[in-house]
Short mmCIF file of N, CA and C and ligand atoms in Angstrom, two decimals:
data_model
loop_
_atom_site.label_atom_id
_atom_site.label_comp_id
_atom_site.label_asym_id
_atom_site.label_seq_id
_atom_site.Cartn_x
_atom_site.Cartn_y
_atom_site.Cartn_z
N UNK M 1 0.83 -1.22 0.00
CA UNK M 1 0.00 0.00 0.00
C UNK M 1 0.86 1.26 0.00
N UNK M 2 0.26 2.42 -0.84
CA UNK M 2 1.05 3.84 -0.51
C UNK M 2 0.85 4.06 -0.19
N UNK M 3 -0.26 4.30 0.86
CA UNK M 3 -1.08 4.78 1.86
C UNK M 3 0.12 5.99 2.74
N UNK M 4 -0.31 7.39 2.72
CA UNK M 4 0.62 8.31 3.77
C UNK M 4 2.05 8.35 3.07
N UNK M 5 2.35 7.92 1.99
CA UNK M 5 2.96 8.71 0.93
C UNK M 5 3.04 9.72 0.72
N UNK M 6 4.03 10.45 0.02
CA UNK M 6 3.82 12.00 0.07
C UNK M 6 4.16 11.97 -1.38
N UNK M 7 3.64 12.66 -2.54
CA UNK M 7 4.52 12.86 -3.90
C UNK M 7 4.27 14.37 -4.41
N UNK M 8 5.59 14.65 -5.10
CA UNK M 8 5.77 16.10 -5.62
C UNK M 8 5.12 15.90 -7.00
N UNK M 9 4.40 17.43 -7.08
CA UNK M 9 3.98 16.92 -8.76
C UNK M 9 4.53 18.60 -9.03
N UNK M 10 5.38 18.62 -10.34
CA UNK M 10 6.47 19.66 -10.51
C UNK M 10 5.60 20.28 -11.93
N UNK M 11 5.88 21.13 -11.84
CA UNK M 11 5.27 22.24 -13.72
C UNK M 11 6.52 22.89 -13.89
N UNK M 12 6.76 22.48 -14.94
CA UNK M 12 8.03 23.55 -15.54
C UNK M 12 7.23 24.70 -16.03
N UNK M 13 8.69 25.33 -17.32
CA UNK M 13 8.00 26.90 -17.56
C UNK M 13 6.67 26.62 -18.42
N UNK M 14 6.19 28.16 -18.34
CA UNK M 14 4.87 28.24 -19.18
C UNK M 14 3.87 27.63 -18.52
N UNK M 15 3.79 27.15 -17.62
CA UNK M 15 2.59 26.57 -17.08
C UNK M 15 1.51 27.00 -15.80
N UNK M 16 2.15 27.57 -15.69
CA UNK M 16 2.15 28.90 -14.75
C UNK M 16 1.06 29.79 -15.73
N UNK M 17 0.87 29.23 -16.90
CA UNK M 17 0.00 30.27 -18.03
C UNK M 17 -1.04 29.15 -18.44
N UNK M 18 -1.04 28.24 -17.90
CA UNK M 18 -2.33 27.13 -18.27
C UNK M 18 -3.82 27.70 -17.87
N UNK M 19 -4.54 27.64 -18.97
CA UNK M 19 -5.84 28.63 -18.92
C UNK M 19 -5.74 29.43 -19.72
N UNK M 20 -5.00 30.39 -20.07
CA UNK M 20 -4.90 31.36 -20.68
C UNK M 20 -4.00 31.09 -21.99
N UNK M 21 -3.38 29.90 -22.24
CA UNK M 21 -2.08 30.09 -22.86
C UNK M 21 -2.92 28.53 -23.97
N UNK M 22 -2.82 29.07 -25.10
CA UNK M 22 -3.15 28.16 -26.54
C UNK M 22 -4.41 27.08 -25.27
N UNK M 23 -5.77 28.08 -25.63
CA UNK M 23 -6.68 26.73 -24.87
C UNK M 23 -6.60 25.93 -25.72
N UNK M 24 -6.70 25.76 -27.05
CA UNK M 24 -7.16 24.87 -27.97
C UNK M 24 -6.24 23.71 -28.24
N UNK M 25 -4.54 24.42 -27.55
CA UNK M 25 -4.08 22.91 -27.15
C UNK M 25 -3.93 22.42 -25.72
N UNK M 26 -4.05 23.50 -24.87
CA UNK M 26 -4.33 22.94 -23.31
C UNK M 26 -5.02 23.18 -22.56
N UNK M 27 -6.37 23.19 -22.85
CA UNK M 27 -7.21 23.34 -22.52
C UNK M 27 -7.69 24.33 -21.53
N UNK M 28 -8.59 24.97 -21.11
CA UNK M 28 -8.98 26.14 -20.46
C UNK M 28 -9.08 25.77 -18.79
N UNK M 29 -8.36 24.81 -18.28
CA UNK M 29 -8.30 25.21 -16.89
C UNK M 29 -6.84 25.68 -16.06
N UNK M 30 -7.03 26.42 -15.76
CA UNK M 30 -5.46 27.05 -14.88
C UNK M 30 -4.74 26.01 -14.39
N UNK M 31 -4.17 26.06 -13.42
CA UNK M 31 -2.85 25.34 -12.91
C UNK M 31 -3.44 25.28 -11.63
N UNK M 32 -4.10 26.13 -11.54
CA UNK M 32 -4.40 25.87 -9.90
C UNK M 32 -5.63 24.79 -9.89
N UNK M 33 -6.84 24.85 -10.70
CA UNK M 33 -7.50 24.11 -10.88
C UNK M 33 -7.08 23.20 -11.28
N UNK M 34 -6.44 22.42 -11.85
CA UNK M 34 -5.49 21.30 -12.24
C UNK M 34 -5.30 21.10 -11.18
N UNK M 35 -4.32 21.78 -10.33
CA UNK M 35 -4.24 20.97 -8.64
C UNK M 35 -5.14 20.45 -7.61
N UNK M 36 -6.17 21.54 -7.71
CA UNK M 36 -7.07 20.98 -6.90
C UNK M 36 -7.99 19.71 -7.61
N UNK M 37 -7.52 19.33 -8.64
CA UNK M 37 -8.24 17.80 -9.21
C UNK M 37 -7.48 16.68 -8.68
N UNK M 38 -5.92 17.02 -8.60
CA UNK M 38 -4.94 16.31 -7.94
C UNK M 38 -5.22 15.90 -6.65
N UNK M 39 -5.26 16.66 -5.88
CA UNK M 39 -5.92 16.89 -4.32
C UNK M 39 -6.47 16.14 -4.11
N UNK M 40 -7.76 16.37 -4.99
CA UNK M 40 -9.09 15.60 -4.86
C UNK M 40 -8.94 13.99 -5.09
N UNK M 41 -7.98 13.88 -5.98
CA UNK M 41 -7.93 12.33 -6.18
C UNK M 41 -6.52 11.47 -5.23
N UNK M 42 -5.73 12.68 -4.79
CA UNK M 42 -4.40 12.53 -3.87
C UNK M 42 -5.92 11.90 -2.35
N UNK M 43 -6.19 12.44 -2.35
CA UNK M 43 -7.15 11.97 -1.00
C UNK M 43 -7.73 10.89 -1.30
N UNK M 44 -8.41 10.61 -2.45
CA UNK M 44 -8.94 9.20 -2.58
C UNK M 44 -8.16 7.76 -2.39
N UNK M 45 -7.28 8.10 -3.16
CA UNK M 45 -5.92 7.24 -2.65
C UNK M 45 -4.95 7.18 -1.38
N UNK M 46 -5.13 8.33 -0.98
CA UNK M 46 -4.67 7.99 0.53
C UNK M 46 -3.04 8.50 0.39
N UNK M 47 -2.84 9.53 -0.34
CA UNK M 47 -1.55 10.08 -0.38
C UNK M 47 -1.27 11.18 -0.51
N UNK M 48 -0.18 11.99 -0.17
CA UNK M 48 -0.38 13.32 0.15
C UNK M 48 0.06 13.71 -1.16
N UNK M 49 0.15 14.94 -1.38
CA UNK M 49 0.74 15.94 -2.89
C UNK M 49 1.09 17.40 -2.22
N UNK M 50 1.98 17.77 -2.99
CA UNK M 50 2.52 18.68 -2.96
C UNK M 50 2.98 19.22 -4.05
N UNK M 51 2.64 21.06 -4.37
CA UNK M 51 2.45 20.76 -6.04
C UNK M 51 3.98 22.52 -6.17
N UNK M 52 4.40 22.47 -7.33
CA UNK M 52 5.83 23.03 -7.04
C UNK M 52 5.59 23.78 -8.72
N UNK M 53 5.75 24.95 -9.17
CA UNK M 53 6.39 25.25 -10.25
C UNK M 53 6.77 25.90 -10.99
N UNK M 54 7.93 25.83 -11.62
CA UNK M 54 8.85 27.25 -11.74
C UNK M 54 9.41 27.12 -13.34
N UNK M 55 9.53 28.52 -14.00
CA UNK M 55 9.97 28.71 -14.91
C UNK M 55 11.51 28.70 -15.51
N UNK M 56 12.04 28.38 -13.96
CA UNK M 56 13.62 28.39 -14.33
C UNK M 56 14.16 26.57 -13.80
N UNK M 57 15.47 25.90 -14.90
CA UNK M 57 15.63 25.13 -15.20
C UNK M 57 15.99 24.60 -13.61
N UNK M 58 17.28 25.32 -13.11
CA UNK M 58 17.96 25.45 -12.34
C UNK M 58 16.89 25.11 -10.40
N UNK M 59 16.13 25.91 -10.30
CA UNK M 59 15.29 25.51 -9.76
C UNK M 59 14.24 23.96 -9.88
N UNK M 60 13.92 23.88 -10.81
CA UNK M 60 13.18 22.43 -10.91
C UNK M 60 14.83 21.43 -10.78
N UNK M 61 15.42 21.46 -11.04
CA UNK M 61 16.66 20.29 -11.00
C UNK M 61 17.00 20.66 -8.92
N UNK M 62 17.12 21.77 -8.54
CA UNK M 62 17.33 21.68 -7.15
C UNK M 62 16.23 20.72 -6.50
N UNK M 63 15.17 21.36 -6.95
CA UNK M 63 13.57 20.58 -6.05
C UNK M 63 13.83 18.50 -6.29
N UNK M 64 14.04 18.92 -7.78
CA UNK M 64 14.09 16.96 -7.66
C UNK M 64 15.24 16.53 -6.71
N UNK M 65 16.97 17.19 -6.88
CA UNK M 65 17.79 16.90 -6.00
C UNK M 65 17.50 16.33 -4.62
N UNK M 66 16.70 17.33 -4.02
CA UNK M 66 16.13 17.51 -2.90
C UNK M 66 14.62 16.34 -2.35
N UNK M 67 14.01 16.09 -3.49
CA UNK M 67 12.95 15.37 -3.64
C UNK M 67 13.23 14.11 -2.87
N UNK M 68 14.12 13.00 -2.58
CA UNK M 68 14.46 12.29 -2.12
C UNK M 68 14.38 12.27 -0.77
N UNK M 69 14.39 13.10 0.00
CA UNK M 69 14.32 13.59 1.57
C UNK M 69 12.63 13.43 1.93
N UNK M 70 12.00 13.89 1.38
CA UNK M 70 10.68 14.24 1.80
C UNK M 70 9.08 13.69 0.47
N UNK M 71 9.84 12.67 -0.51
CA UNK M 71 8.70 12.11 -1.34
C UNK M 71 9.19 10.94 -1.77
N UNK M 72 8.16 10.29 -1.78
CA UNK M 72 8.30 8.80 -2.65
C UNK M 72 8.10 8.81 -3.58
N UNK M 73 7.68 9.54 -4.31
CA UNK M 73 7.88 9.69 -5.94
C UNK M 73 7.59 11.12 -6.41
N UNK M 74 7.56 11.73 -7.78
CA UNK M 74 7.66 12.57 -8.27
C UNK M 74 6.72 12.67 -10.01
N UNK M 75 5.87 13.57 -9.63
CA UNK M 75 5.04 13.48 -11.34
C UNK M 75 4.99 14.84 -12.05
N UNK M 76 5.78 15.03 -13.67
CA UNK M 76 6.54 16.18 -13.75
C UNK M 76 6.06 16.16 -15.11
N UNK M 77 5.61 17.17 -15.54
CA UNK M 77 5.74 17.50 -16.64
C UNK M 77 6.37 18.80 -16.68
N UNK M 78 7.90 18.30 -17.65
CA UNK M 78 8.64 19.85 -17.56
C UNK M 78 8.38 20.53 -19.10
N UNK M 79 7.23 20.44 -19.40
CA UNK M 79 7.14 21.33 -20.35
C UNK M 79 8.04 21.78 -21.54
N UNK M 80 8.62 22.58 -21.92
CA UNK M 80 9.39 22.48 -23.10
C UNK M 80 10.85 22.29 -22.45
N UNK M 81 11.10 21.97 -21.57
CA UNK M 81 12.72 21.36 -20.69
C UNK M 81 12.73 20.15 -21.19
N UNK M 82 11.34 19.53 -21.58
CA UNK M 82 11.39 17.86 -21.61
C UNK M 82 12.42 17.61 -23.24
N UNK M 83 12.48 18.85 -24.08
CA UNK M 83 12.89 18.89 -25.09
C UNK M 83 14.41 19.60 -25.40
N UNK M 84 14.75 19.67 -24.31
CA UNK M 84 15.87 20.10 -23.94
C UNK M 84 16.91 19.96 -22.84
N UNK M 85 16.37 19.62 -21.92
CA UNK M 85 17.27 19.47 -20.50
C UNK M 85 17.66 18.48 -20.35
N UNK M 86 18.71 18.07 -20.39
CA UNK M 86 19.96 17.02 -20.03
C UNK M 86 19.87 16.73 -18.73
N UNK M 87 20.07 18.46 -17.63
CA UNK M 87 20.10 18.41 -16.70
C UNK M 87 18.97 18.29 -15.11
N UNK M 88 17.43 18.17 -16.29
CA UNK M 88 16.36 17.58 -15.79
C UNK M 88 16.86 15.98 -15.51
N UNK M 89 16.87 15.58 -16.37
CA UNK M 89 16.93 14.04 -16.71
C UNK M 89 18.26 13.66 -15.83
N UNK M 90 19.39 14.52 -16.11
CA UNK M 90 20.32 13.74 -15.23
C UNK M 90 19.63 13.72 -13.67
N UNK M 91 19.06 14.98 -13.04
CA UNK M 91 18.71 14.84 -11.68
C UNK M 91 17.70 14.06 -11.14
N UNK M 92 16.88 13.50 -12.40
CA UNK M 92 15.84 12.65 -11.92
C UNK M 92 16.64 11.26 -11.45
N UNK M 93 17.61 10.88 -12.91
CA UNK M 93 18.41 9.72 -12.54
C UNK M 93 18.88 9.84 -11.01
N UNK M 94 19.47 10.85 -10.72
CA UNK M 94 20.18 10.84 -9.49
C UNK M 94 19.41 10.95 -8.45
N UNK M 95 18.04 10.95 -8.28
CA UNK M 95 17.22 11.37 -7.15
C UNK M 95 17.16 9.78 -6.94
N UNK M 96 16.38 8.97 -7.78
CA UNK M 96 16.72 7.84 -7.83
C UNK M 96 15.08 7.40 -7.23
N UNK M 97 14.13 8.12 -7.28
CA UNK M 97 12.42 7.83 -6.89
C UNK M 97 11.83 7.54 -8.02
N UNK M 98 10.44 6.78 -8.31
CA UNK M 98 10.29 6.84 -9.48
C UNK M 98 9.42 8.31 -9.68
N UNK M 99 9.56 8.20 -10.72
CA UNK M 99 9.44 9.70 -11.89
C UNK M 99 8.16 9.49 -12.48
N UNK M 100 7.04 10.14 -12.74
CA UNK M 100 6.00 10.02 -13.87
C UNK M 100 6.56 11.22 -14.90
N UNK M 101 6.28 11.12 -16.30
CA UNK M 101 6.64 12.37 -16.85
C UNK M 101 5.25 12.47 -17.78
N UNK M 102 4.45 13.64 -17.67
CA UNK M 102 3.34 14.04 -18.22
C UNK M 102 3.39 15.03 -19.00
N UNK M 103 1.87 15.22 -20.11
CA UNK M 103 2.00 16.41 -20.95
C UNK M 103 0.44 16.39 -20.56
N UNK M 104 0.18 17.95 -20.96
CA UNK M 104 -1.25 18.42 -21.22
C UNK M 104 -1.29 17.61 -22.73
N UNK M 105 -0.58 18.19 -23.86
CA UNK M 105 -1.09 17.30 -24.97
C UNK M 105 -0.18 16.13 -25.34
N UNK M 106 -0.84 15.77 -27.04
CA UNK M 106 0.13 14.79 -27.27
C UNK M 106 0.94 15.51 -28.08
N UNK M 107 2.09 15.62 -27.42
CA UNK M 107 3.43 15.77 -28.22
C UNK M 107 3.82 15.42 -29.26
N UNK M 108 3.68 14.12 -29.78
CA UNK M 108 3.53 13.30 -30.78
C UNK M 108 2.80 13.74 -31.89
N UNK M 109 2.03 14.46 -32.11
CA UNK M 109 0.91 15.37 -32.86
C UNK M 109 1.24 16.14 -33.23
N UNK M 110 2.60 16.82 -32.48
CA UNK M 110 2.77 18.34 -33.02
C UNK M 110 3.58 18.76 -34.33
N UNK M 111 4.12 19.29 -33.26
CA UNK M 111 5.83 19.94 -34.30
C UNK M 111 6.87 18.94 -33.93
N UNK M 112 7.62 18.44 -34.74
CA UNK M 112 8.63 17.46 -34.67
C UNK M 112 9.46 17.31 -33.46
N UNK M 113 9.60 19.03 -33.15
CA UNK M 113 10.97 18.89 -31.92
C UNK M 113 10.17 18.21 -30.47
N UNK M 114 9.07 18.42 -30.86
CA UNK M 114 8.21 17.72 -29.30
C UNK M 114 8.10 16.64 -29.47
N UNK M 115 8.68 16.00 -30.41
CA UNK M 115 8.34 14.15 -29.94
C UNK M 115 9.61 13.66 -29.74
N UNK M 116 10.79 14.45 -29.52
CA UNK M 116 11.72 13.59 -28.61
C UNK M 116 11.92 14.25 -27.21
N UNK M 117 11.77 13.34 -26.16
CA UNK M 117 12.24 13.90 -24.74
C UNK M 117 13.03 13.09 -24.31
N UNK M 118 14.23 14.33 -23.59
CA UNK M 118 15.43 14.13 -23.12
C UNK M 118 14.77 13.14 -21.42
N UNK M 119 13.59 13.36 -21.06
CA UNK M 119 13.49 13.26 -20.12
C UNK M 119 12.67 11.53 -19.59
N UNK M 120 12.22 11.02 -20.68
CA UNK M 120 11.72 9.85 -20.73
C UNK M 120 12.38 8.56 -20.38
N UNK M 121 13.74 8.71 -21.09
CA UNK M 121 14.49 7.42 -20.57
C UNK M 121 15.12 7.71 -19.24
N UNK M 122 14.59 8.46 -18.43
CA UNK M 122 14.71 8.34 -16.92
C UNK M 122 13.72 8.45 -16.06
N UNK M 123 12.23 8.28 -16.36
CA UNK M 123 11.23 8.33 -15.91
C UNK M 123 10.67 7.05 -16.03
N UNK M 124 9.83 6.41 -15.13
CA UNK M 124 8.94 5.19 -15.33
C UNK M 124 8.10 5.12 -16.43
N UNK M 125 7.60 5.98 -16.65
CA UNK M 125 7.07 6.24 -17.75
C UNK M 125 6.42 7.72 -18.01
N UNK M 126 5.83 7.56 -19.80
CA UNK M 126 5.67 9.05 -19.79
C UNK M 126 3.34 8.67 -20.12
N UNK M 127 2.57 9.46 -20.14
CA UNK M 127 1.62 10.05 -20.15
C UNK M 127 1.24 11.34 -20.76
N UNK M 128 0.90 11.15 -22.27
CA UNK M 128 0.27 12.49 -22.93
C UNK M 128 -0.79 12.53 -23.90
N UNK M 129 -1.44 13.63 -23.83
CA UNK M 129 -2.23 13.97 -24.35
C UNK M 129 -3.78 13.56 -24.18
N UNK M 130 -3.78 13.58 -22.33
CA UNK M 130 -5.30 13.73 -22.25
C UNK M 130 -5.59 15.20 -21.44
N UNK M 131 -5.08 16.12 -21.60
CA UNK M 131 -5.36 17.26 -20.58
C UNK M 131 -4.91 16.62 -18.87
N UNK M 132 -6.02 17.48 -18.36
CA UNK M 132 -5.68 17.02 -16.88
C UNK M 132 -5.59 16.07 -16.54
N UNK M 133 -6.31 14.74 -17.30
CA UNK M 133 -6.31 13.36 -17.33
C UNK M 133 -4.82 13.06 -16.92
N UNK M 134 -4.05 13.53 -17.52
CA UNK M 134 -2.43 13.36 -17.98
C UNK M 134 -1.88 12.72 -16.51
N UNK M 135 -2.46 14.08 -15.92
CA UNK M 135 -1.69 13.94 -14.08
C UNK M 135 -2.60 13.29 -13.41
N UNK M 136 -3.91 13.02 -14.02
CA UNK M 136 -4.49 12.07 -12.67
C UNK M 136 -3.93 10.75 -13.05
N UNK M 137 -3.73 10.58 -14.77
CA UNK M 137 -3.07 9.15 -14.47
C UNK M 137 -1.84 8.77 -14.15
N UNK M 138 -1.06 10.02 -14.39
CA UNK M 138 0.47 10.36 -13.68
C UNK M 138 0.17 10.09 -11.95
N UNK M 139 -0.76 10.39 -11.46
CA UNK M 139 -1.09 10.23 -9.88
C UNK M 139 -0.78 8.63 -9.19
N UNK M 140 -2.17 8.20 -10.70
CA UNK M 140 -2.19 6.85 -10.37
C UNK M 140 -1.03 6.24 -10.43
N UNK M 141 -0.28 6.67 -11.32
CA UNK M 141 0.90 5.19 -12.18
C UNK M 141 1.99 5.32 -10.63
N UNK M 142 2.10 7.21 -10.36
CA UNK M 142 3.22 6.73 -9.19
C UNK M 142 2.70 6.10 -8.13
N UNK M 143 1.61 6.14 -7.81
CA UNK M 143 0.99 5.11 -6.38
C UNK M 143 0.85 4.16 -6.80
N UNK M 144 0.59 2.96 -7.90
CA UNK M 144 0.91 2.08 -8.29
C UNK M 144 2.47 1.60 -8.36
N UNK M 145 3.09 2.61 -8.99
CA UNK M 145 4.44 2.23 -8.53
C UNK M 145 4.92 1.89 -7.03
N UNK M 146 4.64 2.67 -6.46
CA UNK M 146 4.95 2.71 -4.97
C UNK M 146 4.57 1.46 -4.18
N UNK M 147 3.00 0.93 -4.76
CA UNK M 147 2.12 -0.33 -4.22
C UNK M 147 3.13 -1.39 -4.37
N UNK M 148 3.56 -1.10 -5.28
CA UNK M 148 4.38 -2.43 -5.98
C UNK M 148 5.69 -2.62 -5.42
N UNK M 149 6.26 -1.48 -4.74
CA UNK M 149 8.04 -1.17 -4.16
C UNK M 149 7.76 -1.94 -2.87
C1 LIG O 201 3.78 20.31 -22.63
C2 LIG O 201 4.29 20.01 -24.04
C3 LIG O 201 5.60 20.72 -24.30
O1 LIG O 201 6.05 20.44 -25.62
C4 LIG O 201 5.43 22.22 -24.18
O2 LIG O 201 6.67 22.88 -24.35
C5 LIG O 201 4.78 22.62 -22.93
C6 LIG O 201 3.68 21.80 -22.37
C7 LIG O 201 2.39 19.70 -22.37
O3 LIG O 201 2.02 19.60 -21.22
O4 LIG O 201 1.67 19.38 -23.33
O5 LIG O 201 5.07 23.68 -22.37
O6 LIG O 201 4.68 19.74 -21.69
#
């Protein structure tokens, strides 16, 4: 059981603009409402959340560093870092919890440079393109993970 688990769920940049930012590819609810769906389903399961997120690289790589102290897992969608950051991916490796990695859409759909992430072959797995869906099943997969540790 994960039961009294604690997990970080991280937003890289731009997300901080969810609601307002291209509804027609991510749909019209904020970030904060996105969390409180988390919440809502973090309680059904019986595990805590804690929700984190910042526009700078440097910061999200400290928080995962750190992530190891105080969560059993971690569910991240770093947004356009996932298409770039080395140094996402190296710190997830090194945190060493499992990782969910999520999108509002499917990446795969888009523009070319979004269907490779630097950040996948260090995550349990990745989750995209159902909207908020993304992170409730990012919720599930890490408390399933955890059931299973
Ligand atoms: C995103 C997809 C990324 O390609 C993009 O840079 C984002 C959001 C998503 O949730 O669909 O900022 O991670």
């Amino acid at each position: 059981m994960a039961t009294g688990k604690r997990i970080l769920v991280l937003n890289g940049p731009n997300l901080n603009l969810l609601g307002k930012r291209q509804p027609e590819i991510y749909g019209s609810l904020t970030l904060e409402e996105i969390n409180r769906e988390i919440e809502t389903l973090a309680k059904e399961l019986g595990v805590e959340v804690s929700f984190r997120q910042s526009n700078s690289e440097g910061e999200l790589v400290g928080w995962i560093q750190e992530a190891p102290n105080e969560f059993a897992a971690v569910v991240i969608n770093p947004a356009a870092y996932t298409h770039s950051s080395i140094a996402i991916r190296d710190a997830i490796t090194a945190a060493g919890i499992p990782t969910i990695e999520v999108h509002v859409s499917n990446v795969y759909k888009r523009e070319e440079f979004r269907s490779h992430s630097y950040i996948a072959g260090a995550a349990i797995g990745q989750i995209a393109g159902f909207g908020v869906n993304s992170y409730l099943l990012g919720l599930r997969a890490a408390v399933a993970q955890l059931s299973k540790a």
